[in-house]
PDB file of N, CA and C in Angstrom:
ATOM      1  N   UNK Z 699     327.283 198.955  99.745  1.00 48.00           N
ATOM      2  CA  UNK Z 699     327.405 198.000  98.656  1.00 48.00           C
ATOM      3  C   UNK Z 699     326.171 198.142  97.775  1.00 48.00           C
ATOM      4  N   UNK Z 700     326.368 198.532  96.526  1.00 52.00           N
ATOM      5  CA  UNK Z 700     325.223 198.758  95.644  1.00 52.00           C
ATOM      6  C   UNK Z 700     324.773 197.485  94.940  1.00 52.00           C
ATOM      7  N   UNK Z 701     325.652 196.546  94.776  1.00 78.00           N
ATOM      8  CA  UNK Z 701     325.291 195.256  94.192  1.00 78.00           C
ATOM      9  C   UNK Z 701     324.945 194.301  95.340  1.00 78.00           C
ATOM     10  N   UNK Z 702     324.067 193.353  95.092  1.00 90.00           N
ATOM     11  CA  UNK Z 702     323.685 192.394  96.129  1.00 90.00           C
ATOM     12  C   UNK Z 702     324.603 191.179  96.155  1.00 90.00           C
ATOM     13  N   UNK Z 703     325.277 190.907  95.058  1.00 93.00           N
ATOM     14  CA  UNK Z 703     326.230 189.792  94.993  1.00 93.00           C
ATOM     15  C   UNK Z 703     327.465 190.284  94.233  1.00 93.00           C
ATOM     16  N   UNK Z 704     328.623 190.153  94.863  1.00 91.00           N
ATOM     17  CA  UNK Z 704     329.883 190.552  94.234  1.00 91.00           C
ATOM     18  C   UNK Z 704     330.844 189.381  94.331  1.00 91.00           C
ATOM     19  N   UNK Z 705     331.358 188.945  93.190  1.00 92.00           N
ATOM     20  CA  UNK Z 705     332.307 187.828  93.143  1.00 92.00           C
ATOM     21  C   UNK Z 705     333.628 188.309  92.572  1.00 92.00           C
ATOM     22  N   UNK Z 706     334.710 187.911  93.216  1.00 91.00           N
ATOM     23  CA  UNK Z 706     336.047 188.271  92.766  1.00 91.00           C
ATOM     24  C   UNK Z 706     337.020 187.161  93.119  1.00 91.00           C
ATOM     25  N   UNK Z 707     338.214 187.281  92.579  1.00 92.00           N
ATOM     26  CA  UNK Z 707     339.324 186.416  92.956  1.00 92.00           C
ATOM     27  C   UNK Z 707     340.257 187.298  93.782  1.00 92.00           C
ATOM     28  N   UNK Z 708     340.502 186.919  95.019  1.00 88.00           N
ATOM     29  CA  UNK Z 708     341.368 187.685  95.906  1.00 88.00           C
ATOM     30  C   UNK Z 708     342.538 186.805  96.313  1.00 88.00           C
ATOM     31  N   UNK Z 709     343.730 187.197  95.879  1.00 90.00           N
ATOM     32  CA  UNK Z 709     344.940 186.417  96.152  1.00 90.00           C
ATOM     33  C   UNK Z 709     344.742 184.945  95.782  1.00 90.00           C
ATOM     34  N   UNK Z 710     344.203 184.712  94.565  1.00 94.00           N
ATOM     35  CA  UNK Z 710     343.959 183.388  93.988  1.00 94.00           C
ATOM     36  C   UNK Z 710     342.810 182.627  94.656  1.00 94.00           C
ATOM     37  N   UNK Z 711     342.061 183.296  95.542  1.00 94.00           N
ATOM     38  CA  UNK Z 711     340.948 182.683  96.278  1.00 94.00           C
ATOM     39  C   UNK Z 711     339.632 183.259  95.749  1.00 94.00           C
ATOM     40  N   UNK Z 712     338.735 182.413  95.209  1.00 96.00           N
ATOM     41  CA  UNK Z 712     337.418 182.921  94.799  1.00 96.00           C
ATOM     42  C   UNK Z 712     336.608 183.312  96.038  1.00 96.00           C
ATOM     43  N   UNK Z 713     336.115 184.553  96.045  1.00 95.00           N
ATOM     44  CA  UNK Z 713     335.346 185.081  97.170  1.00 95.00           C
ATOM     45  C   UNK Z 713     334.073 185.704  96.610  1.00 95.00           C
ATOM     46  N   UNK Z 714     332.946 185.437  97.255  1.00 95.00           N
ATOM     47  CA  UNK Z 714     331.682 186.082  96.892  1.00 95.00           C
ATOM     48  C   UNK Z 714     331.037 186.653  98.137  1.00 95.00           C
ATOM     49  N   UNK Z 715     330.640 187.936  98.055  1.00 94.00           N
ATOM     50  CA  UNK Z 715     329.934 188.612  99.141  1.00 94.00           C
ATOM     51  C   UNK Z 715     328.480 188.753  98.714  1.00 94.00           C
ATOM     52  N   UNK Z 716     327.558 188.340  99.596  1.00 94.00           N
ATOM     53  CA  UNK Z 716     326.129 188.532  99.342  1.00 94.00           C
ATOM     54  C   UNK Z 716     325.575 189.472 100.404  1.00 94.00           C
ATOM     55  N   UNK Z 717     324.713 190.383  99.975  1.00 91.00           N
ATOM     56  CA  UNK Z 717     324.128 191.360 100.894  1.00 91.00           C
ATOM     57  C   UNK Z 717     322.662 191.572 100.550  1.00 91.00           C
ATOM     58  N   UNK Z 718     321.803 191.418 101.546  1.00 89.00           N
ATOM     59  CA  UNK Z 718     320.369 191.667 101.371  1.00 89.00           C
ATOM     60  C   UNK Z 718     319.986 192.879 102.209  1.00 89.00           C
ATOM     61  N   UNK Z 719     319.551 193.944 101.546  1.00 85.00           N
ATOM     62  CA  UNK Z 719     319.139 195.143 102.272  1.00 85.00           C
ATOM     63  C   UNK Z 719     317.769 194.982 102.925  1.00 85.00           C
ATOM     64  N   UNK Z 720     316.998 193.983 102.554  1.00 84.00           N
ATOM     65  CA  UNK Z 720     315.700 193.716 103.186  1.00 84.00           C
ATOM     66  C   UNK Z 720     315.886 193.099 104.570  1.00 84.00           C
ATOM     67  N   UNK Z 721     316.755 192.110 104.663  1.00 85.00           N
ATOM     68  CA  UNK Z 721     316.961 191.400 105.934  1.00 85.00           C
ATOM     69  C   UNK Z 721     318.254 191.818 106.640  1.00 85.00           C
ATOM     70  N   UNK Z 722     319.055 192.683 105.985  1.00 85.00           N
ATOM     71  CA  UNK Z 722     320.351 193.133 106.515  1.00 85.00           C
ATOM     72  C   UNK Z 722     321.304 191.960 106.742  1.00 85.00           C
ATOM     73  N   UNK Z 723     321.184 190.937 105.916  1.00 89.00           N
ATOM     74  CA  UNK Z 723     322.040 189.749 106.022  1.00 89.00           C
ATOM     75  C   UNK Z 723     323.237 189.902 105.089  1.00 89.00           C
ATOM     76  N   UNK Z 724     324.414 189.621 105.625  1.00 93.00           N
ATOM     77  CA  UNK Z 724     325.649 189.612 104.841  1.00 93.00           C
ATOM     78  C   UNK Z 724     326.284 188.244 105.021  1.00 93.00           C
ATOM     79  N   UNK Z 725     326.708 187.654 103.917  1.00 95.00           N
ATOM     80  CA  UNK Z 725     327.471 186.399 103.984  1.00 95.00           C
ATOM     81  C   UNK Z 725     328.601 186.483 102.981  1.00 95.00           C
ATOM     82  N   UNK Z 726     329.700 185.810 103.314  1.00 96.00           N
ATOM     83  CA  UNK Z 726     330.860 185.782 102.434  1.00 96.00           C
ATOM     84  C   UNK Z 726     331.249 184.322 102.255  1.00 96.00           C
ATOM     85  N   UNK Z 727     331.337 183.899 100.999  1.00 96.00           N
ATOM     86  CA  UNK Z 727     331.638 182.508 100.674  1.00 96.00           C
ATOM     87  C   UNK Z 727     332.982 182.420  99.962  1.00 96.00           C
ATOM     88  N   UNK Z 728     333.629 181.255 100.095  1.00 96.00           N
ATOM     89  CA  UNK Z 728     334.915 181.037  99.439  1.00 96.00           C
ATOM     90  C   UNK Z 728     334.899 179.738  98.658  1.00 96.00           C
ATOM     91  N   UNK Z 729     335.614 179.760  97.548  1.00 95.00           N
ATOM     92  CA  UNK Z 729     335.824 178.556  96.761  1.00 95.00           C
ATOM     93  C   UNK Z 729     337.226 178.031  97.008  1.00 95.00           C
ATOM     94  N   UNK Z 730     337.649 177.119  96.167  1.00 95.00           N
ATOM     95  CA  UNK Z 730     338.981 176.538  96.290  1.00 95.00           C
ATOM     96  C   UNK Z 730     340.017 177.437  95.613  1.00 95.00           C
ATOM     97  N   UNK Z 731     341.166 177.575  96.232  1.00 95.00           N
ATOM     98  CA  UNK Z 731     342.256 178.373  95.671  1.00 95.00           C
ATOM     99  C   UNK Z 731     342.561 177.885  94.257  1.00 95.00           C
ATOM    100  N   UNK Z 732     342.701 178.838  93.347  1.00 93.00           N
ATOM    101  CA  UNK Z 732     343.035 178.517  91.964  1.00 93.00           C
ATOM    102  C   UNK Z 732     341.841 178.268  91.066  1.00 93.00           C
ATOM    103  N   UNK Z 733     340.640 178.169  91.630  1.00 94.00           N
ATOM    104  CA  UNK Z 733     339.442 177.951  90.811  1.00 94.00           C
ATOM    105  C   UNK Z 733     338.878 179.275  90.317  1.00 94.00           C
ATOM    106  N   UNK Z 734     337.876 179.182  89.435  1.00 94.00           N
ATOM    107  CA  UNK Z 734     337.204 180.353  88.887  1.00 94.00           C
ATOM    108  C   UNK Z 734     336.302 180.992  89.931  1.00 94.00           C
ATOM    109  N   UNK Z 735     335.761 182.177  89.579  1.00 94.00           N
ATOM    110  CA  UNK Z 735     334.803 182.850  90.458  1.00 94.00           C
ATOM    111  C   UNK Z 735     333.631 181.918  90.764  1.00 94.00           C
ATOM    112  N   UNK Z 736     333.042 182.102  91.940  1.00 95.00           N
ATOM    113  CA  UNK Z 736     331.905 181.276  92.339  1.00 95.00           C
ATOM    114  C   UNK Z 736     330.682 181.626  91.497  1.00 95.00           C
ATOM    115  N   UNK Z 737     329.877 180.615  91.187  1.00 92.00           N
ATOM    116  CA  UNK Z 737     328.666 180.788  90.378  1.00 92.00           C
ATOM    117  C   UNK Z 737     327.491 181.072  91.312  1.00 92.00           C
ATOM    118  N   UNK Z 738     327.443 182.301  91.834  1.00 94.00           N
ATOM    119  CA  UNK Z 738     326.374 182.732  92.741  1.00 94.00           C
ATOM    120  C   UNK Z 738     325.762 183.996  92.164  1.00 94.00           C
ATOM    121  N   UNK Z 739     324.422 183.997  92.031  1.00 93.00           N
ATOM    122  CA  UNK Z 739     323.707 185.143  91.482  1.00 93.00           C
ATOM    123  C   UNK Z 739     322.492 185.453  92.341  1.00 93.00           C
ATOM    124  N   UNK Z 740     322.100 186.716  92.359  1.00 93.00           N
ATOM    125  CA  UNK Z 740     320.854 187.101  93.012  1.00 93.00           C
ATOM    126  C   UNK Z 740     319.701 186.579  92.171  1.00 93.00           C
ATOM    127  N   UNK Z 741     318.678 186.033  92.848  1.00 93.00           N
ATOM    128  CA  UNK Z 741     317.551 185.457  92.107  1.00 93.00           C
ATOM    129  C   UNK Z 741     316.209 185.987  92.591  1.00 93.00           C
ATOM    130  N   UNK Z 742     316.210 187.100  93.326  1.00 91.00           N
ATOM    131  CA  UNK Z 742     314.959 187.694  93.773  1.00 91.00           C
ATOM    132  C   UNK Z 742     314.791 187.640  95.276  1.00 91.00           C
ATOM    133  N   UNK Z 743     313.519 187.776  95.711  1.00 90.00           N
ATOM    134  CA  UNK Z 743     313.163 187.738  97.131  1.00 90.00           C
ATOM    135  C   UNK Z 743     312.190 186.616  97.388  1.00 90.00           C
ATOM    136  N   UNK Z 744     312.270 186.057  98.582  1.00 90.00           N
ATOM    137  CA  UNK Z 744     311.311 185.041  99.025  1.00 90.00           C
ATOM    138  C   UNK Z 744     311.068 185.277 100.509  1.00 90.00           C
ATOM    139  N   UNK Z 745     309.840 185.634 100.854  1.00 85.00           N
ATOM    140  CA  UNK Z 745     309.452 185.868 102.248  1.00 85.00           C
ATOM    141  C   UNK Z 745     310.356 186.911 102.915  1.00 85.00           C
ATOM    142  N   UNK Z 746     310.727 187.967 102.172  1.00 85.00           N
ATOM    143  CA  UNK Z 746     311.538 189.041 102.731  1.00 85.00           C
ATOM    144  C   UNK Z 746     313.019 188.746 102.838  1.00 85.00           C
ATOM    145  N   UNK Z 747     313.459 187.664 102.227  1.00 88.00           N
ATOM    146  CA  UNK Z 747     314.876 187.294 102.258  1.00 88.00           C
ATOM    147  C   UNK Z 747     315.379 187.132 100.827  1.00 88.00           C
ATOM    148  N   UNK Z 748     316.658 187.409 100.641  1.00 92.00           N
ATOM    149  CA  UNK Z 748     317.224 187.289  99.308  1.00 92.00           C
ATOM    150  C   UNK Z 748     317.333 185.824  98.901  1.00 92.00           C
ATOM    151  N   UNK Z 749     316.958 185.579  97.677  1.00 94.00           N
ATOM    152  CA  UNK Z 749     317.081 184.256  97.079  1.00 94.00           C
ATOM    153  C   UNK Z 749     318.301 184.304  96.173  1.00 94.00           C
ATOM    154  N   UNK Z 750     319.178 183.300  96.295  1.00 95.00           N
ATOM    155  CA  UNK Z 750     320.358 183.252  95.444  1.00 95.00           C
ATOM    156  C   UNK Z 750     320.357 181.958  94.636  1.00 95.00           C
ATOM    157  N   UNK Z 751     320.953 182.049  93.476  1.00 95.00           N
ATOM    158  CA  UNK Z 751     321.063 180.911  92.561  1.00 95.00           C
ATOM    159  C   UNK Z 751     322.522 180.479  92.551  1.00 95.00           C
ATOM    160  N   UNK Z 752     322.761 179.239  92.950  1.00 94.00           N
ATOM    161  CA  UNK Z 752     324.119 178.703  93.024  1.00 94.00           C
ATOM    162  C   UNK Z 752     324.189 177.456  92.171  1.00 94.00           C
ATOM    163  N   UNK Z 753     325.004 177.520  91.135  1.00 88.00           N
ATOM    164  CA  UNK Z 753     325.181 176.377  90.234  1.00 88.00           C
ATOM    165  C   UNK Z 753     323.838 175.782  89.803  1.00 88.00           C
ATOM    166  N   UNK Z 754     322.848 176.663  89.515  1.00 91.00           N
ATOM    167  CA  UNK Z 754     321.554 176.225  89.019  1.00 91.00           C
ATOM    168  C   UNK Z 754     320.544 175.818  90.080  1.00 91.00           C
ATOM    169  N   UNK Z 755     320.877 175.955  91.373  1.00 95.00           N
ATOM    170  CA  UNK Z 755     319.976 175.575  92.457  1.00 95.00           C
ATOM    171  C   UNK Z 755     319.686 176.802  93.326  1.00 95.00           C
ATOM    172  N   UNK Z 756     318.420 176.962  93.750  1.00 96.00           N
ATOM    173  CA  UNK Z 756     317.996 178.116  94.541  1.00 96.00           C
ATOM    174  C   UNK Z 756     318.176 177.862  96.035  1.00 96.00           C
ATOM    175  N   UNK Z 757     318.641 178.905  96.737  1.00 96.00           N
ATOM    176  CA  UNK Z 757     318.817 178.876  98.183  1.00 96.00           C
ATOM    177  C   UNK Z 757     318.395 180.218  98.762  1.00 96.00           C
ATOM    178  N   UNK Z 758     317.823 180.219  99.954  1.00 94.00           N
ATOM    179  CA  UNK Z 758     317.707 181.466 100.688  1.00 94.00           C
ATOM    180  C   UNK Z 758     319.115 181.844 101.111  1.00 94.00           C
ATOM    181  N   UNK Z 759     319.408 183.123 101.123  1.00 95.00           N
ATOM    182  CA  UNK Z 759     320.752 183.577 101.468  1.00 95.00           C
ATOM    183  C   UNK Z 759     321.190 183.059 102.848  1.00 95.00           C
ATOM    184  N   UNK Z 760     320.259 182.919 103.777  1.00 92.00           N
ATOM    185  CA  UNK Z 760     320.585 182.477 105.131  1.00 92.00           C
ATOM    186  C   UNK Z 760     320.675 180.960 105.284  1.00 92.00           C
ATOM    187  N   UNK Z 761     320.433 180.213 104.211  1.00 94.00           N
ATOM    188  CA  UNK Z 761     320.383 178.748 104.290  1.00 94.00           C
ATOM    189  C   UNK Z 761     321.693 178.159 104.821  1.00 94.00           C
ATOM    190  N   UNK Z 762     321.570 177.105 105.594  1.00 93.00           N
ATOM    191  CA  UNK Z 762     322.733 176.438 106.150  1.00 93.00           C
ATOM    192  C   UNK Z 762     323.361 175.417 105.230  1.00 93.00           C
ATOM    193  N   UNK Z 763     322.675 175.072 104.136  1.00 95.00           N
ATOM    194  CA  UNK Z 763     323.181 174.021 103.260  1.00 95.00           C
ATOM    195  C   UNK Z 763     323.774 174.547 101.949  1.00 95.00           C
ATOM    196  N   UNK Z 764     324.200 175.802 101.930  1.00 95.00           N
ATOM    197  CA  UNK Z 764     324.854 176.359 100.751  1.00 95.00           C
ATOM    198  C   UNK Z 764     326.173 175.622 100.547  1.00 95.00           C
ATOM    199  N   UNK Z 765     326.457 175.191  99.311  1.00 94.00           N
ATOM    200  CA  UNK Z 765     327.599 174.293  99.074  1.00 94.00           C
ATOM    201  C   UNK Z 765     328.981 174.959  99.011  1.00 94.00           C
ATOM    202  N   UNK Z 766     329.151 176.086  99.644  1.00 95.00           N
ATOM    203  CA  UNK Z 766     330.455 176.732  99.732  1.00 95.00           C
ATOM    204  C   UNK Z 766     330.774 177.021 101.187  1.00 95.00           C
ATOM    205  N   UNK Z 767     332.052 177.003 101.509  1.00 94.00           N
ATOM    206  CA  UNK Z 767     332.496 177.360 102.861  1.00 94.00           C
ATOM    207  C   UNK Z 767     332.346 178.862 103.053  1.00 94.00           C
ATOM    208  N   UNK Z 768     332.157 179.263 104.312  1.00 95.00           N
ATOM    209  CA  UNK Z 768     332.080 180.691 104.606  1.00 95.00           C
ATOM    210  C   UNK Z 768     333.483 181.241 104.817  1.00 95.00           C
ATOM    211  N   UNK Z 769     333.668 182.460 104.381  1.00 94.00           N
ATOM    212  CA  UNK Z 769     334.937 183.160 104.544  1.00 94.00           C
ATOM    213  C   UNK Z 769     334.755 184.132 105.708  1.00 94.00           C
ATOM    214  N   UNK Z 770     335.705 184.171 106.648  1.00 93.00           N
ATOM    215  CA  UNK Z 770     335.542 185.066 107.803  1.00 93.00           C
ATOM    216  C   UNK Z 770     335.552 186.534 107.366  1.00 93.00           C
ATOM    217  N   UNK Z 771     334.690 187.329 107.980  1.00 90.00           N
ATOM    218  CA  UNK Z 771     334.633 188.753 107.657  1.00 90.00           C
ATOM    219  C   UNK Z 771     334.212 189.527 108.897  1.00 90.00           C
ATOM    220  N   UNK Z 772     334.431 190.817 108.828  1.00 88.00           N
ATOM    221  CA  UNK Z 772     334.027 191.716 109.908  1.00 88.00           C
ATOM    222  C   UNK Z 772     333.176 192.817 109.299  1.00 88.00           C
ATOM    223  N   UNK Z 773     332.004 193.023 109.839  1.00 86.00           N
ATOM    224  CA  UNK Z 773     331.107 194.063 109.361  1.00 86.00           C
ATOM    225  C   UNK Z 773     331.458 195.368 110.067  1.00 86.00           C
ATOM    226  N   UNK Z 774     331.673 196.441 109.272  1.00 86.00           N
ATOM    227  CA  UNK Z 774     332.009 197.744 109.850  1.00 86.00           C
ATOM    228  C   UNK Z 774     331.496 198.841 108.933  1.00 86.00           C
ATOM    229  N   UNK Z 775     331.471 200.043 109.447  1.00 86.00           N
ATOM    230  CA  UNK Z 775     331.037 201.179 108.630  1.00 86.00           C
ATOM    231  C   UNK Z 775     332.156 201.563 107.669  1.00 86.00           C
ATOM    232  N   UNK Z 776     331.796 202.354 106.653  1.00 84.00           N
ATOM    233  CA  UNK Z 776     332.781 202.834 105.693  1.00 84.00           C
ATOM    234  C   UNK Z 776     333.846 203.676 106.406  1.00 84.00           C
ATOM    235  N   UNK Z 777     333.430 204.532 107.335  1.00 88.00           N
ATOM    236  CA  UNK Z 777     334.363 205.359 108.083  1.00 88.00           C
ATOM    237  C   UNK Z 777     335.339 204.527 108.899  1.00 88.00           C
ATOM    238  N   UNK Z 778     334.850 203.470 109.536  1.00 91.00           N
ATOM    239  CA  UNK Z 778     335.732 202.578 110.303  1.00 91.00           C
ATOM    240  C   UNK Z 778     336.744 201.909 109.384  1.00 91.00           C
ATOM    241  N   UNK Z 779     336.286 201.467 108.209  1.00 86.00           N
ATOM    242  CA  UNK Z 779     337.191 200.786 107.283  1.00 86.00           C
ATOM    243  C   UNK Z 779     338.293 201.730 106.817  1.00 86.00           C
ATOM    244  N   UNK Z 780     337.908 202.959 106.455  1.00 88.00           N
ATOM    245  CA  UNK Z 780     338.899 203.928 105.987  1.00 88.00           C
ATOM    246  C   UNK Z 780     339.916 204.246 107.081  1.00 88.00           C
ATOM    247  N   UNK Z 781     339.476 204.330 108.335  1.00 92.00           N
ATOM    248  CA  UNK Z 781     340.387 204.587 109.445  1.00 92.00           C
ATOM    249  C   UNK Z 781     341.332 203.414 109.659  1.00 92.00           C
ATOM    250  N   UNK Z 782     340.806 202.196 109.618  1.00 91.00           N
ATOM    251  CA  UNK Z 782     341.618 200.996 109.847  1.00 91.00           C
ATOM    252  C   UNK Z 782     342.530 200.655 108.666  1.00 91.00           C
ATOM    253  N   UNK Z 783     342.172 201.083 107.454  1.00 88.00           N
ATOM    254  CA  UNK Z 783     342.917 200.732 106.239  1.00 88.00           C
ATOM    255  C   UNK Z 783     343.161 201.977 105.384  1.00 88.00           C
ATOM    256  N   UNK Z 784     343.930 202.948 105.888  1.00 88.00           N
ATOM    257  CA  UNK Z 784     344.096 204.210 105.140  1.00 88.00           C
ATOM    258  C   UNK Z 784     344.762 204.037 103.780  1.00 88.00           C
ATOM    259  N   UNK Z 785     345.526 202.983 103.592  1.00 88.00           N
ATOM    260  CA  UNK Z 785     346.183 202.747 102.305  1.00 88.00           C
ATOM    261  C   UNK Z 785     345.499 201.646 101.504  1.00 88.00           C
ATOM    262  N   UNK Z 786     344.335 201.191 101.978  1.00 81.00           N
ATOM    263  CA  UNK Z 786     343.628 200.092 101.326  1.00 81.00           C
ATOM    264  C   UNK Z 786     343.083 200.488  99.966  1.00 81.00           C
ATOM    265  N   UNK Z 787     342.991 199.501  99.093  1.00 74.00           N
ATOM    266  CA  UNK Z 787     342.436 199.713  97.767  1.00 74.00           C
ATOM    267  C   UNK Z 787     340.967 199.322  97.767  1.00 74.00           C
ATOM    268  N   UNK Z 788     340.162 200.090  97.067  1.00 68.00           N
ATOM    269  CA  UNK Z 788     338.726 199.840  96.992  1.00 68.00           C
ATOM    270  C   UNK Z 788     338.301 199.876  95.542  1.00 68.00           C
ATOM    271  N   UNK Z 789     337.514 198.905  95.122  1.00 61.00           N
ATOM    272  CA  UNK Z 789     336.955 198.909  93.775  1.00 61.00           C
ATOM    273  C   UNK Z 789     335.835 199.937  93.737  1.00 61.00           C
ATOM    274  N   UNK Z 790     335.964 200.939  92.872  1.00 61.00           N
ATOM    275  CA  UNK Z 790     334.991 202.022  92.845  1.00 61.00           C
ATOM    276  C   UNK Z 790     334.098 201.996  91.617  1.00 61.00           C
ATOM    277  N   UNK Z 791     334.219 200.960  90.815  1.00 60.00           N
ATOM    278  CA  UNK Z 791     333.372 200.850  89.635  1.00 60.00           C
ATOM    279  C   UNK Z 791     332.940 199.398  89.471  1.00 60.00           C
ATOM    280  N   UNK Z 792     331.821 199.203  88.821  1.00 61.00           N
ATOM    281  CA  UNK Z 792     331.333 197.859  88.546  1.00 61.00           C
ATOM    282  C   UNK Z 792     331.965 197.392  87.238  1.00 61.00           C
ATOM    283  N   UNK Z 793     332.627 196.250  87.305  1.00 57.00           N
ATOM    284  CA  UNK Z 793     333.252 195.675  86.115  1.00 57.00           C
ATOM    285  C   UNK Z 793     332.528 194.385  85.789  1.00 57.00           C
ATOM    286  N   UNK Z 794     331.980 194.288  84.599  1.00 57.00           N
ATOM    287  CA  UNK Z 794     331.232 193.105  84.200  1.00 57.00           C
ATOM    288  C   UNK Z 794     331.936 192.434  83.031  1.00 57.00           C
ATOM    289  N   UNK Z 795     332.109 191.139  83.139  1.00 56.00           N
ATOM    290  CA  UNK Z 795     332.670 190.392  82.030  1.00 56.00           C
ATOM    291  C   UNK Z 795     331.534 189.971  81.118  1.00 56.00           C
ATOM    292  N   UNK Z 796     331.703 190.202  79.831  1.00 47.00           N
ATOM    293  CA  UNK Z 796     330.645 189.828  78.863  1.00 47.00           C
ATOM    294  C   UNK Z 796     331.011 188.573  78.153  1.00 47.00           C
TER     295      UNK Z 796
END
């Protein structure tokens, strides 16, 4: 994952994946079905951990009080994913809305 925060709508569900290569922390958050993408942005580093900005408030990525529910995920290698999902679709370019 080359971006540290990726937000998308998946089957009408707002999903955001956060990844910190410093601490190797991955979290996946979900919003309410039918709502817009989550307002989560990378905001730098603090004490070796990724700092994220959520709706104008700063949180460490590992914080327990982030105001979104976690979405279940499984961490695996790219090779494992391709084997398990041979017909799966993957976004191969960064698309930014201006």
